Amino acid sequence: NDGSLSKTINTINIATSGDANDFGDLSQARANLASYGNFIRACFVGGEAPSKVNTIDYVLIATQGNAADFGNSTHSAQHLTATSNSIRGLAAGGETPSQSNVINYVTLSSTGNATDFGDLSETRSTLGSMASPTRAVFTGGQTPTEVNTCDFVQIMTTGNAADFGDLSGTAAYMGAANDSLGRGFFIGGHQAGNKNVGATDVFTIASTGNAQDFGDLTTVCRQNAGCASPTRGIFGGGDSNTGAEDTISYVTIASAGN
């Protein structure tokens, strides 16, 4: 976020508060990548290094160490999004350098190249995503103007995305996280006019419909990263109105609030 490329992988314990610790390094330094994973593996997809790449590398979550090669994405892209259930990881959209509507997938338990899944309902980059065990939802982004689009796919099938509903406002560069029961959050982002936002939207992945307001971030920023346990959503880093952030904040998923 400060203009340089990084190989750093950090780790935190979601159940407790505290600073991140070093985990290892990516296989190559890059920015604007995406990630998916299950309880065993975390995979890191695409990015800029400084040219756009189709790299997929992975780590074993239970151990610390450097990432190893997983395979290649179907296209080289940055500013894409990725999400997963326990079986499949899906990546979507991005800049290639033109904006993309591609959705592809991998089987997380094995290594190998990604396979075409289908298309987003709208060609866009800098979007967000989350998943339940059955559905993946892709939200917002730029087309190149910021949009409030939410579309979804059924993860264990292939095919094009269908309409889900709308965000509470247009936004790109959002962070996202969801719990194991399928309650999803989209946080922060960027709106037209170079305006960062601090809103947190929430919806239930099992149903379709528009997002609802949950609360506000501790810092108004974009390009946050997100993750969650069954009880907590964690949001870290990003680009605020004053520069790159290292703040990690959290919400309690069962209740609404800042």
Short mmCIF file of C-alpha atoms in Angstrom, two decimals:
data_model
loop_
_atom_site.label_atom_id
_atom_site.label_comp_id
_atom_site.label_asym_id
_atom_site.label_seq_id
_atom_site.Cartn_x
_atom_site.Cartn_y
_atom_site.Cartn_z
CA ASN A 1 0.00 0.00 0.00
CA ASP A 2 3.04 2.30 0.23
CA GLY A 3 3.91 1.66 -3.44
CA SER A 4 6.41 -1.14 -2.84
CA LEU A 5 6.03 -4.88 -3.41
CA SER A 6 6.09 -7.28 -0.48
CA LYS A 7 6.59 -11.03 0.14
CA THR A 8 5.38 -10.86 3.76
CA ILE A 9 2.85 -13.31 5.20
CA ASN A 10 1.57 -12.49 8.72
CA THR A 11 -0.49 -14.55 11.14
CA ILE A 12 -2.86 -13.66 14.00
CA ASN A 13 -5.01 -15.63 16.44
CA ILE A 14 -8.56 -14.41 15.76
CA ALA A 15 -9.88 -15.32 19.24
CA THR A 16 -7.45 -12.96 20.98
CA SER A 17 -6.25 -9.39 20.46
CA GLY A 18 -2.64 -8.63 19.63
CA ASP A 19 -0.16 -7.76 16.90
CA ALA A 20 0.50 -9.94 13.86
CA ASN A 21 3.49 -12.28 13.77
CA ASP A 22 5.65 -13.32 10.83
CA PHE A 23 4.54 -16.54 9.08
CA GLY A 24 6.87 -16.71 6.06
CA ASP A 25 7.18 -15.32 2.53
CA LEU A 26 5.23 -15.52 -0.70
CA SER A 27 6.99 -17.21 -3.62
CA GLN A 28 7.38 -13.75 -5.22
CA ALA A 29 6.96 -10.18 -3.99
CA ARG A 30 3.73 -8.71 -5.33
CA ALA A 31 0.85 -6.35 -4.64
CA ASN A 32 -2.92 -6.32 -5.25
CA LEU A 33 -3.33 -10.11 -5.00
CA ALA A 34 -6.27 -12.14 -3.68
CA SER A 35 -6.56 -15.18 -1.43
CA TYR A 36 -8.73 -18.21 -0.65
CA GLY A 37 -8.33 -21.26 1.53
CA ASN A 38 -9.74 -23.91 3.83
CA PHE A 39 -8.73 -25.15 7.29
CA ILE A 40 -5.59 -26.76 5.85
CA ARG A 41 -4.30 -24.49 3.06
CA ALA A 42 -4.20 -20.78 2.29
CA CYS A 43 -3.67 -19.86 -1.37
CA PHE A 44 -2.59 -16.50 -2.82
CA VAL A 45 -3.68 -15.65 -6.37
CA GLY A 46 -2.49 -13.21 -9.04
CA GLY A 47 -1.28 -9.69 -8.35
CA GLU A 48 1.31 -7.31 -9.72
CA ALA A 49 5.01 -8.16 -9.50
CA PRO A 50 5.32 -5.46 -11.04
CA SER A 51 3.69 -6.83 -14.21
CA LYS A 52 0.44 -8.75 -13.76
CA VAL A 53 0.94 -12.44 -12.94
CA ASN A 54 -1.10 -15.66 -12.92
CA THR A 55 0.74 -17.12 -9.93
CA ILE A 56 -1.05 -19.27 -7.34
CA ASP A 57 1.04 -20.25 -4.31
CA TYR A 58 0.06 -21.75 -0.97
CA VAL A 59 1.02 -22.42 2.63
CA LEU A 60 -0.07 -25.03 5.17
CA ILE A 61 -1.88 -23.03 7.85
CA ALA A 62 -0.90 -25.26 10.77
CA THR A 63 2.82 -24.74 10.13
CA GLN A 64 4.92 -21.64 9.54
CA GLY A 65 7.04 -21.29 6.43
CA ASN A 66 7.32 -19.92 2.92
CA ALA A 67 4.71 -20.40 0.21
CA ALA A 68 5.09 -23.14 -2.42
CA ASP A 69 3.84 -23.27 -6.01
CA PHE A 70 0.20 -24.39 -6.42
CA GLY A 71 -0.36 -23.78 -10.15
CA ASN A 72 -1.47 -20.98 -12.44
CA SER A 73 -4.64 -18.95 -12.75
CA THR A 74 -6.47 -18.90 -16.10
CA HIS A 75 -5.36 -15.29 -16.65
CA SER A 76 -2.84 -12.80 -15.27
CA ALA A 77 -4.61 -10.15 -13.19
CA GLN A 78 -4.36 -7.76 -10.27
CA HIS A 79 -7.20 -6.21 -8.23
CA LEU A 80 -9.14 -9.47 -8.51
CA THR A 81 -11.11 -11.06 -5.68
CA ALA A 82 -11.13 -14.61 -4.30
CA THR A 83 -13.17 -16.70 -1.86
CA SER A 84 -13.79 -20.37 -1.05
CA ASN A 85 -15.64 -23.08 0.76
CA SER A 86 -13.74 -26.06 2.20
CA ILE A 87 -13.44 -27.74 -1.21
CA ARG A 88 -13.07 -25.11 -3.93
CA GLY A 89 -11.38 -21.72 -4.23
CA LEU A 90 -12.87 -19.21 -6.69
CA ALA A 91 -11.19 -16.10 -8.13
CA ALA A 92 -13.05 -13.45 -10.12
CA GLY A 93 -12.67 -10.19 -12.03
CA GLY A 94 -9.61 -8.00 -11.93
CA GLU A 95 -7.44 -5.96 -14.29
CA THR A 96 -5.71 -7.89 -17.09
CA PRO A 97 -4.99 -4.87 -17.99
CA SER A 98 -8.56 -4.38 -19.21
CA GLN A 99 -11.23 -5.27 -16.66
CA SER A 100 -12.36 -8.88 -16.54
CA ASN A 101 -15.56 -10.86 -15.90
CA VAL A 102 -13.73 -14.20 -15.56
CA ILE A 103 -14.49 -16.59 -12.66
CA ASN A 104 -12.15 -19.58 -12.25
CA TYR A 105 -11.66 -22.22 -9.58
CA VAL A 106 -9.23 -24.70 -8.05
CA THR A 107 -9.70 -27.77 -5.87
CA LEU A 108 -7.95 -26.85 -2.62
CA SER A 109 -6.96 -30.37 -1.58
CA SER A 110 -4.76 -30.81 -4.66
CA THR A 111 -2.34 -28.60 -6.60
CA GLY A 112 -2.79 -27.66 -10.24
CA ASN A 113 -3.92 -24.92 -12.60
CA ALA A 114 -7.25 -23.12 -12.25
CA THR A 115 -10.24 -24.07 -14.43
CA ASP A 116 -12.83 -21.75 -15.98
CA PHE A 117 -16.02 -21.50 -13.88
CA GLY A 118 -18.13 -18.88 -15.72
CA ASP A 119 -18.57 -15.11 -15.86
CA LEU A 120 -19.55 -12.32 -13.49
CA SER A 121 -22.79 -10.51 -14.31
CA GLU A 122 -20.73 -7.35 -14.84
CA THR A 123 -17.11 -6.88 -15.94
CA ARG A 124 -15.24 -5.24 -13.05
CA SER A 125 -12.15 -5.03 -10.86
CA THR A 126 -11.41 -4.05 -7.22
CA LEU A 127 -14.49 -6.00 -6.07
CA GLY A 128 -15.03 -7.94 -2.85
CA SER A 129 -16.19 -11.51 -2.20
CA MET A 130 -17.24 -13.99 0.47
CA ALA A 131 -18.67 -17.49 0.62
CA SER A 132 -20.80 -19.92 2.59
CA PRO A 133 -20.39 -23.69 2.13
CA THR A 134 -22.66 -23.46 -0.94
CA ARG A 135 -22.53 -19.92 -2.38
CA ALA A 136 -19.92 -17.34 -3.38
CA VAL A 137 -21.00 -13.68 -3.51
CA PHE A 138 -19.10 -10.96 -5.44
CA THR A 139 -19.82 -7.33 -4.59
CA GLY A 140 -19.05 -3.79 -5.69
CA GLY A 141 -16.00 -2.86 -7.70
CA GLN A 142 -15.26 -0.61 -10.66
CA THR A 143 -16.58 -0.91 -14.22
CA PRO A 144 -14.64 1.60 -14.33
CA THR A 145 -17.09 3.67 -12.19
CA GLU A 146 -17.89 2.34 -8.71
CA VAL A 147 -20.98 0.09 -8.55
CA ASN A 148 -23.20 -1.46 -5.84
CA THR A 149 -23.64 -4.76 -7.69
CA CYS A 150 -23.85 -8.05 -5.76
CA ASP A 151 -23.95 -11.31 -7.75
CA PHE A 152 -23.47 -14.95 -6.76
CA VAL A 153 -22.73 -18.49 -7.92
CA GLN A 154 -23.29 -21.96 -6.51
CA ILE A 155 -19.73 -23.06 -5.66
CA MET A 156 -19.97 -26.77 -6.45
CA THR A 157 -21.40 -26.17 -9.93
CA THR A 158 -20.05 -24.10 -12.81
CA GLY A 159 -21.88 -21.30 -14.59
CA ASN A 160 -22.37 -17.55 -14.78
CA ALA A 161 -23.17 -15.37 -11.76
CA ALA A 162 -26.76 -14.29 -11.02
CA ASP A 163 -28.04 -11.13 -9.31
CA PHE A 164 -28.00 -11.19 -5.49
CA GLY A 165 -28.96 -7.62 -4.50
CA ASP A 166 -27.20 -4.32 -3.86
CA LEU A 167 -24.72 -2.84 -1.39
CA SER A 168 -25.96 0.10 0.68
CA GLY A 169 -23.83 2.34 -1.57
CA THR A 170 -21.47 2.15 -4.52
CA ALA A 171 -17.96 1.11 -3.49
CA ALA A 172 -14.70 -0.47 -4.67
CA TYR A 173 -11.58 -1.70 -2.83
CA MET A 174 -13.61 -3.19 0.05
CA GLY A 175 -12.54 -5.75 2.60
CA ALA A 176 -14.76 -8.75 3.29
CA ALA A 177 -15.25 -11.54 5.83
CA ASN A 178 -17.93 -14.04 6.79
CA ASP A 179 -18.61 -16.53 9.54
CA SER A 180 -19.17 -20.27 9.13
CA LEU A 181 -22.96 -19.80 9.19
CA GLY A 182 -22.95 -17.49 6.18
CA ARG A 183 -23.33 -14.01 7.64
CA GLY A 184 -21.14 -11.76 5.54
CA PHE A 185 -19.56 -8.34 5.99
CA PHE A 186 -18.20 -5.82 3.51
CA ILE A 187 -16.19 -3.02 5.05
CA GLY A 188 -14.67 0.27 4.02
CA GLY A 189 -13.95 1.03 0.40
CA HIS A 190 -13.64 3.82 -2.10
CA GLN A 191 -16.33 5.90 -3.79
CA ALA A 192 -16.30 8.33 -6.71
CA GLY A 193 -14.51 11.60 -6.04
CA ASN A 194 -11.55 9.88 -4.34
CA LYS A 195 -13.58 9.42 -1.17
CA ASN A 196 -12.77 6.66 1.33
CA VAL A 197 -15.66 5.24 3.36
CA GLY A 198 -15.90 3.63 6.79
CA ALA A 199 -19.21 1.79 6.50
CA THR A 200 -19.74 -1.89 7.33
CA ASP A 201 -22.50 -3.73 5.41
CA VAL A 202 -23.91 -7.12 6.37
CA PHE A 203 -26.17 -9.69 4.71
CA THR A 204 -27.07 -13.38 4.89
CA ILE A 205 -25.46 -15.37 2.08
CA ALA A 206 -28.16 -18.08 2.07
CA SER A 207 -30.79 -15.60 0.87
CA THR A 208 -30.77 -12.87 -1.76
CA GLY A 209 -31.43 -9.22 -1.02
CA ASN A 210 -29.80 -5.89 -0.34
CA ALA A 211 -27.09 -5.37 2.28
CA GLN A 212 -27.92 -3.76 5.64
CA ASP A 213 -25.85 -1.34 7.70
CA PHE A 214 -23.90 -2.97 10.56
CA GLY A 215 -21.74 -0.14 11.94
CA ASP A 216 -18.53 1.76 11.16
CA LEU A 217 -14.82 0.97 10.93
CA THR A 218 -12.36 2.42 13.43
CA THR A 219 -10.62 4.16 10.48
CA VAL A 220 -12.13 5.41 7.22
CA CYS A 221 -10.12 3.54 4.59
CA ARG A 222 -10.05 1.29 1.54
CA GLN A 223 -8.13 -1.87 0.55
CA ASN A 224 -8.67 -3.54 3.93
CA ALA A 225 -8.08 -7.26 4.33
CA GLY A 226 -10.66 -9.38 6.15
CA CYS A 227 -11.02 -12.77 7.83
CA ALA A 228 -13.35 -14.32 10.39
CA SER A 229 -13.97 -17.04 12.95
CA PRO A 230 -17.52 -18.18 13.83
CA THR A 231 -17.74 -15.27 16.30
CA ARG A 232 -15.41 -12.46 15.15
CA GLY A 233 -14.74 -10.55 11.94
CA ILE A 234 -11.21 -9.12 11.66
CA PHE A 235 -10.19 -6.24 9.36
CA GLY A 236 -6.61 -5.08 8.90
CA GLY A 237 -4.46 -2.58 7.06
CA GLY A 238 -5.67 -0.44 4.20
CA ASP A 239 -5.20 3.02 2.75
CA SER A 240 -6.71 5.82 4.83
CA ASN A 241 -6.97 9.52 4.10
CA THR A 242 -3.57 9.98 5.78
CA GLY A 243 -1.69 7.02 4.24
CA ALA A 244 -1.10 3.31 4.71
CA GLU A 245 -2.59 1.78 7.89
CA ASP A 246 -1.37 -1.07 10.12
CA THR A 247 -4.46 -1.10 12.37
CA ILE A 248 -6.32 -4.37 13.00
CA SER A 249 -9.91 -3.98 14.22
CA TYR A 250 -12.74 -6.47 14.85
CA VAL A 251 -16.51 -6.82 15.21
CA THR A 252 -18.54 -9.35 17.15
CA ILE A 253 -20.56 -11.07 14.45
CA ALA A 254 -23.66 -11.84 16.53
CA SER A 255 -24.35 -8.17 17.28
CA ALA A 256 -24.38 -4.98 15.22
CA GLY A 257 -22.05 -2.14 16.13
CA ASN A 258 -18.88 -0.28 15.27
#
